[in-house]
Amino acid sequence: MENTDRLVRYRAFGRDIDGPAGLSLSPAPAEAAPGEVPVLRLQPDASLRVFIDENLPPLLHNVEDYPGGPKFYVWQEGEAVGVQYDRWRTRLIPGEGRIDFAELPPSGPKRVEDAGDEYGRFRFSLAMERVFLPLYALFSMPDAVALHGSAVVLNGEAFLFIGRSGAGKSTTAYEFVRRGATLLADDLIVADVARGIALGGAPTLRLWKGEGALPEAQEDRSLWRHDASKRWFRIPAERGAASAVPIAAIVMLDPDTLGGQRDVLPGLETSPQRKALTDLLGQTFDLSHGTPEWMVARFRNTARLIREYPFYHFRYVKSADGKPTHMDALYQAIVGLASK
């Protein structure tokens, strides 16, 4: 990562962040609100330039981010947490308000797509917004839980959309933004259950769409520079909410669970708490080798989220051509909830 000597102040996941120039995060507001937490610092540390298999303690997490994607490692370093993702290694230090980072040395011949500082900054931005910053927020707050999903803001409240892979979480967020909502988070939602808020991430969306599909996007590029990749779209900062927003409801998107009954109108259904808890636990970020303390905290925070906020299923049948034909019904249902 080059140009780390010039710091820029960003705003993501509920706090101001001093980091290298060129990241895809929202700029920080001119004046911080009173009582805000101290600024988080991103700073380089050359001592981290070692690979995962060199003198590493037992791993808490060791899985592929997605099929065929980079591996994602997490381990404990005393009071800090070590994380490696893609070509970056970090040390998250919540007690000091700091994330130390380093780019790993090349493990083989330099590929064409790896060449250039600009592409390196882009890859670093992706790792920060998708992995390192949300995990810092998660590990620094004992009452937090992270959900695989997207979130939007209507009438000053956050609506959280979860669902299995392919359920349309990011597409839902984009369609809501097109209809006037504000984007709060995409890919990973960090919720502070004790304060009843969801934290705002970067104003970006990852979608299975072609180049130019979002004309309002300020940046538009393939994630991994190959045709089978999602595209990454950065929308204008004013269309995103980088601060925390009170939670209104959680909605699980359930495509193709109506038994193919295309005559059944899609709609919201309330869910019994036990089933809602099972569904929500299945969509939370979990450590593949988590400690008993981690598992208890994850269960406790998820259960509290279910007890205190409405949980709905939205069942619909996907259209044959993949177009979001259900979106008007979902939007009207959520607007109805927001107006109550």
Coordinates of C-alpha atoms in Angstrom, one line a residue:
M1 CA 0.0 0.0 0.0
E2 CA 1.6 3.3 -1.1
N3 CA 1.0 6.9 0.0
T4 CA 0.3 6.0 3.6
D5 CA 2.1 9.2 4.8
R6 CA -0.8 11.4 4.0
L7 CA -3.8 10.8 6.2
V8 CA -7.5 11.4 5.4
R9 CA -10.3 11.4 7.8
Y10 CA -13.2 9.0 6.9
R11 CA -16.4 8.0 8.6
A12 CA -17.6 4.4 8.7
F13 CA -19.1 2.0 11.3
G14 CA -20.1 4.8 13.6
R15 CA -16.7 6.5 14.0
D16 CA -14.1 8.7 12.5
I17 CA -11.1 7.0 10.9
D18 CA -7.7 8.4 10.0
G19 CA -6.3 6.4 7.2
P20 CA -4.4 6.5 3.9
A21 CA -5.7 8.6 1.0
G22 CA -7.8 6.9 -1.7
L23 CA -10.0 4.6 0.4
S24 CA -13.6 4.1 -0.7
L25 CA -15.1 5.2 2.6
S26 CA -17.3 8.3 3.2
P27 CA -15.5 11.5 4.1
A28 CA -15.9 12.4 7.8
P29 CA -18.2 15.3 8.6
A30 CA -16.5 18.7 9.2
E31 CA -17.3 18.6 12.9
A32 CA -17.8 15.5 15.1
A33 CA -20.8 15.3 17.4
P34 CA -20.0 15.8 21.1
G35 CA -19.4 12.5 23.0
E36 CA -18.2 10.6 20.0
V37 CA -15.6 7.8 20.5
P38 CA -12.0 8.7 19.8
V39 CA -10.7 8.6 16.2
L40 CA -9.6 5.2 14.9
R41 CA -6.1 5.2 13.4
L42 CA -5.0 3.0 10.5
Q43 CA -1.2 2.8 10.5
P44 CA 1.4 0.7 8.6
D45 CA 3.6 -1.7 10.5
A46 CA 6.3 -3.5 8.6
S47 CA 6.6 -6.2 11.3
L48 CA 3.3 -7.7 10.0
R49 CA 4.8 -8.6 6.6
V50 CA 4.8 -12.3 7.3
F51 CA 2.6 -15.0 5.9
I52 CA -0.1 -16.8 7.9
D53 CA 1.8 -20.1 8.3
E54 CA 4.8 -18.5 10.0
N55 CA 4.8 -18.9 13.8
L56 CA 1.1 -18.4 14.1
P57 CA -1.0 -19.2 17.2
P58 CA -4.2 -21.4 16.8
L59 CA -6.7 -19.9 14.4
L60 CA -10.2 -18.7 15.4
H61 CA -11.3 -18.5 11.8
N62 CA -9.9 -20.2 8.7
V63 CA -12.3 -20.3 5.7
E64 CA -12.7 -19.0 2.2
D65 CA -14.4 -15.7 2.0
Y66 CA -16.5 -17.1 -0.9
P67 CA -16.0 -20.2 -3.1
G68 CA -12.7 -19.8 -4.9
G69 CA -12.0 -16.5 -3.1
P70 CA -9.2 -15.5 -0.8
K71 CA -8.9 -17.2 2.6
F72 CA -9.9 -15.3 5.6
Y73 CA -7.9 -15.9 8.9
V74 CA -8.5 -14.6 12.4
W75 CA -6.4 -15.3 15.5
Q76 CA -5.9 -13.8 19.0
E77 CA -2.8 -11.8 19.9
G78 CA -3.2 -11.0 23.6
E79 CA -5.7 -8.2 23.8
A80 CA -5.5 -7.6 20.1
V81 CA -6.9 -9.6 17.2
G82 CA -4.9 -10.6 14.1
V83 CA -6.7 -10.8 10.8
Q84 CA -5.4 -11.7 7.3
Y85 CA -7.4 -11.3 4.2
D86 CA -6.4 -11.3 0.5
R87 CA -2.9 -9.6 0.4
W88 CA -3.2 -7.7 3.7
R89 CA -2.5 -8.6 7.3
T90 CA -3.7 -6.4 10.2
R91 CA -3.7 -6.2 14.0
L92 CA -6.9 -4.9 15.5
I93 CA -6.3 -3.1 18.8
P94 CA -9.6 -1.9 20.2
G95 CA -8.0 -0.9 23.6
E96 CA -5.8 1.7 21.7
G97 CA -8.2 2.7 18.9
R98 CA -5.8 1.4 16.3
I99 CA -5.5 -1.0 13.3
D100 CA -2.0 -1.8 12.2
F101 CA -1.6 -3.1 8.7
A102 CA 0.9 -4.3 6.2
E103 CA 0.9 -5.6 2.6
L104 CA 2.2 -9.2 2.4
P105 CA 5.2 -9.8 0.2
P106 CA 4.4 -11.4 -3.2
S107 CA 4.2 -15.2 -3.0
G108 CA 4.9 -15.6 -6.8
P109 CA 5.3 -13.8 -10.0
K110 CA 3.6 -10.4 -10.1
R111 CA 0.4 -10.6 -12.1
V112 CA -0.6 -7.9 -14.6
E113 CA -3.7 -7.1 -12.5
D114 CA -1.6 -6.6 -9.4
A115 CA 0.5 -3.9 -11.0
G116 CA 0.1 -0.2 -10.1
D117 CA -0.6 1.8 -6.9
E118 CA -4.1 2.6 -7.9
Y119 CA -5.2 -1.0 -8.1
G120 CA -3.4 -1.7 -4.8
R121 CA -5.4 1.1 -3.1
F122 CA -8.6 -0.4 -4.5
R123 CA -7.8 -3.8 -3.2
F124 CA -6.9 -2.3 0.2
S125 CA -10.2 -0.4 0.2
L126 CA -12.1 -3.6 -0.4
A127 CA -10.3 -5.4 2.4
M128 CA -10.9 -2.5 4.8
E129 CA -14.6 -2.0 4.1
R130 CA -15.6 -5.6 3.8
V131 CA -13.4 -7.2 6.6
F132 CA -11.1 -5.2 8.8
L133 CA -13.3 -2.3 9.8
P134 CA -16.5 -4.3 10.5
L135 CA -14.5 -6.8 12.5
Y136 CA -12.9 -4.1 14.5
A137 CA -16.4 -2.7 15.3
L138 CA -17.6 -6.2 16.1
F139 CA -14.7 -7.2 18.4
S140 CA -14.6 -3.8 20.2
M141 CA -18.3 -3.9 21.3
P142 CA -19.3 -6.7 23.6
D143 CA -23.0 -6.2 22.7
A144 CA -22.5 -6.3 19.0
V145 CA -23.6 -8.9 16.4
A146 CA -22.7 -8.9 12.7
L147 CA -25.3 -10.0 10.1
H148 CA -24.7 -11.1 6.5
G149 CA -27.0 -8.7 4.7
S150 CA -27.8 -5.2 3.6
A151 CA -29.5 -2.3 5.4
V152 CA -31.3 0.8 4.4
V153 CA -32.7 3.8 6.2
L154 CA -36.3 5.0 5.9
N155 CA -37.9 7.7 8.1
G156 CA -34.7 7.8 10.2
E157 CA -34.8 4.0 11.0
A158 CA -32.8 1.1 9.8
F159 CA -34.4 -1.9 8.1
L160 CA -32.0 -4.9 8.0
F161 CA -32.3 -7.5 5.1
I162 CA -30.8 -10.9 5.6
G163 CA -31.1 -14.1 3.6
R164 CA -29.2 -17.0 2.1
S165 CA -26.7 -16.5 -0.7
G166 CA -28.6 -15.3 -3.8
A167 CA -31.6 -14.1 -1.9
G168 CA -31.2 -10.6 -3.3
K169 CA -29.9 -8.6 -0.3
S170 CA -27.7 -6.2 -2.2
T171 CA -30.2 -5.9 -5.0
T172 CA -32.9 -5.0 -2.5
A173 CA -30.6 -2.3 -1.0
Y174 CA -30.0 -0.9 -4.4
E175 CA -33.7 -0.9 -5.4
F176 CA -34.6 0.9 -2.1
V177 CA -31.9 3.5 -2.7
R178 CA -33.3 4.1 -6.2
R179 CA -36.7 4.7 -4.6
G180 CA -35.3 7.3 -2.2
A181 CA -34.0 5.3 0.8
T182 CA -30.5 5.8 2.2
L183 CA -27.9 3.0 2.1
L184 CA -26.7 2.0 5.5
A185 CA -24.6 -1.1 4.9
D186 CA -24.0 -3.8 2.3
D187 CA -22.5 -7.3 2.8
L188 CA -22.0 -7.1 6.6
I189 CA -24.3 -5.2 9.1
V190 CA -22.9 -4.5 12.5
A191 CA -25.6 -4.1 15.1
D192 CA -25.1 -2.8 18.7
V193 CA -27.9 -4.5 20.5
A194 CA -27.4 -2.7 23.7
R195 CA -27.9 0.7 22.0
G196 CA -30.4 -0.6 19.5
I197 CA -28.5 0.7 16.5
A198 CA -27.0 -0.5 13.2
L199 CA -23.7 1.0 12.1
G200 CA -23.2 2.6 8.7
G201 CA -20.5 1.2 6.5
A202 CA -19.1 2.5 3.2
P203 CA -21.5 3.8 0.5
T204 CA -20.8 0.9 -1.8
L205 CA -22.7 -2.1 -3.3
R206 CA -21.5 -5.4 -4.7
L207 CA -23.9 -6.6 -7.4
W208 CA -24.1 -9.1 -10.2
K209 CA -24.6 -6.4 -12.7
G210 CA -22.7 -5.3 -15.8
E211 CA -20.6 -2.2 -16.4
G212 CA -22.7 1.0 -16.3
A213 CA -25.6 -0.7 -14.6
L214 CA -25.7 2.0 -11.9
P215 CA -25.4 5.3 -13.8
E216 CA -25.4 7.3 -10.5
A217 CA -22.3 5.4 -9.3
Q218 CA -19.1 7.5 -8.8
E219 CA -16.9 4.4 -9.3
D220 CA -17.8 1.2 -11.2
R221 CA -15.4 -1.7 -11.5
S222 CA -15.0 -5.5 -11.4
L223 CA -14.0 -6.8 -8.0
W224 CA -11.4 -9.3 -9.2
R225 CA -10.9 -8.4 -12.8
H226 CA -12.5 -11.4 -14.4
D227 CA -15.9 -11.9 -16.0
A228 CA -17.3 -14.2 -13.3
S229 CA -16.9 -11.4 -10.7
K230 CA -19.4 -9.2 -9.0
R231 CA -19.0 -5.5 -9.7
W232 CA -18.3 -2.9 -7.1
F233 CA -20.2 0.4 -7.2
R234 CA -19.5 3.4 -5.1
I235 CA -22.6 5.6 -4.9
P236 CA -22.5 9.3 -3.9
A237 CA -21.7 9.8 -0.2
E238 CA -25.0 11.7 0.4
R239 CA -26.9 8.5 -0.6
G240 CA -25.2 6.6 2.2
A241 CA -25.5 6.9 6.0
A242 CA -22.1 6.5 7.7
S243 CA -23.3 7.0 11.2
A244 CA -25.4 4.7 13.5
V245 CA -29.2 4.5 12.9
P246 CA -31.9 3.1 15.3
I247 CA -33.1 -0.4 14.2
A248 CA -36.7 -0.7 13.1
A249 CA -37.0 -4.3 11.9
I250 CA -35.3 -7.3 10.4
V251 CA -36.6 -8.9 7.2
M252 CA -35.4 -12.3 5.9
L253 CA -35.7 -12.6 2.1
D254 CA -37.1 -16.0 1.2
P255 CA -37.2 -16.5 -2.6
D256 CA -38.9 -19.5 -4.1
T257 CA -40.4 -20.7 -0.8
L258 CA -44.0 -20.6 -2.0
G259 CA -43.8 -23.9 -3.8
G260 CA -43.9 -22.2 -7.2
Q261 CA -47.3 -20.6 -6.5
R262 CA -47.0 -17.6 -8.7
D263 CA -50.5 -16.6 -8.0
V264 CA -49.7 -16.0 -4.3
L265 CA -48.8 -12.3 -3.7
P266 CA -45.5 -11.7 -2.0
G267 CA -45.7 -10.2 1.5
L268 CA -44.3 -10.0 5.0
E269 CA -45.0 -12.7 7.5
T270 CA -44.2 -12.6 11.2
S271 CA -42.2 -15.5 12.5
P272 CA -42.3 -17.3 15.9
Q273 CA -39.4 -16.3 18.0
R274 CA -37.8 -19.7 18.1
K275 CA -37.8 -20.0 14.3
A276 CA -36.7 -16.4 14.0
L277 CA -33.8 -17.1 16.3
T278 CA -32.7 -20.1 14.3
D279 CA -33.0 -18.2 11.0
L280 CA -31.1 -15.2 12.4
L281 CA -28.3 -17.2 13.9
G282 CA -27.8 -18.8 10.5
Q283 CA -27.1 -15.4 9.0
T284 CA -24.7 -14.0 11.7
F285 CA -21.0 -13.8 11.3
D286 CA -19.4 -16.7 13.3
L287 CA -15.9 -17.8 14.0
S288 CA -15.2 -21.3 12.6
H289 CA -13.2 -22.1 15.7
G290 CA -14.7 -19.7 18.2
T291 CA -14.2 -19.8 21.9
P292 CA -17.0 -20.7 24.3
E293 CA -17.2 -17.1 25.4
W294 CA -17.6 -16.0 21.7
M295 CA -20.4 -18.5 21.1
V296 CA -22.3 -17.5 24.2
A297 CA -22.0 -13.8 23.4
R298 CA -23.1 -14.4 19.8
F299 CA -26.2 -16.4 21.0
R300 CA -27.0 -13.9 23.7
N301 CA -26.8 -10.8 21.4
T302 CA -28.8 -12.6 18.6
A303 CA -31.5 -13.6 21.0
R304 CA -31.8 -10.1 22.4
L305 CA -32.1 -8.8 18.8
I306 CA -35.0 -11.1 18.2
R307 CA -36.7 -10.3 21.5
E308 CA -36.6 -6.5 21.0
Y309 CA -37.2 -6.0 17.3
P310 CA -39.8 -7.3 14.8
F311 CA -38.6 -10.2 12.6
Y312 CA -40.4 -10.9 9.3
H313 CA -40.1 -13.3 6.3
F314 CA -40.7 -12.0 2.8
R315 CA -41.6 -14.9 0.6
Y316 CA -41.7 -14.5 -3.2
V317 CA -41.1 -16.4 -6.4
K318 CA -38.1 -15.2 -8.5
S319 CA -39.0 -14.1 -12.0
A320 CA -37.7 -16.3 -14.8
D321 CA -35.6 -13.5 -16.3
G322 CA -34.1 -12.6 -12.9
K323 CA -35.7 -9.1 -12.8
P324 CA -36.7 -7.9 -9.3
T325 CA -40.4 -8.0 -10.0
H326 CA -41.2 -8.5 -6.3
M327 CA -39.5 -5.2 -5.3
D328 CA -42.5 -2.9 -5.5
A329 CA -44.4 -5.2 -3.1
L330 CA -41.5 -5.3 -0.7
Y331 CA -40.9 -1.6 -0.8
Q332 CA -44.6 -0.8 -0.2
A333 CA -44.6 -3.3 2.7
I334 CA -41.5 -1.7 4.3
V335 CA -42.8 1.8 3.8
G336 CA -46.0 0.7 5.6
L337 CA -43.9 -0.5 8.5
A338 CA -41.8 2.8 8.5
S339 CA -45.0 4.9 8.6
K340 CA -46.4 3.3 11.7

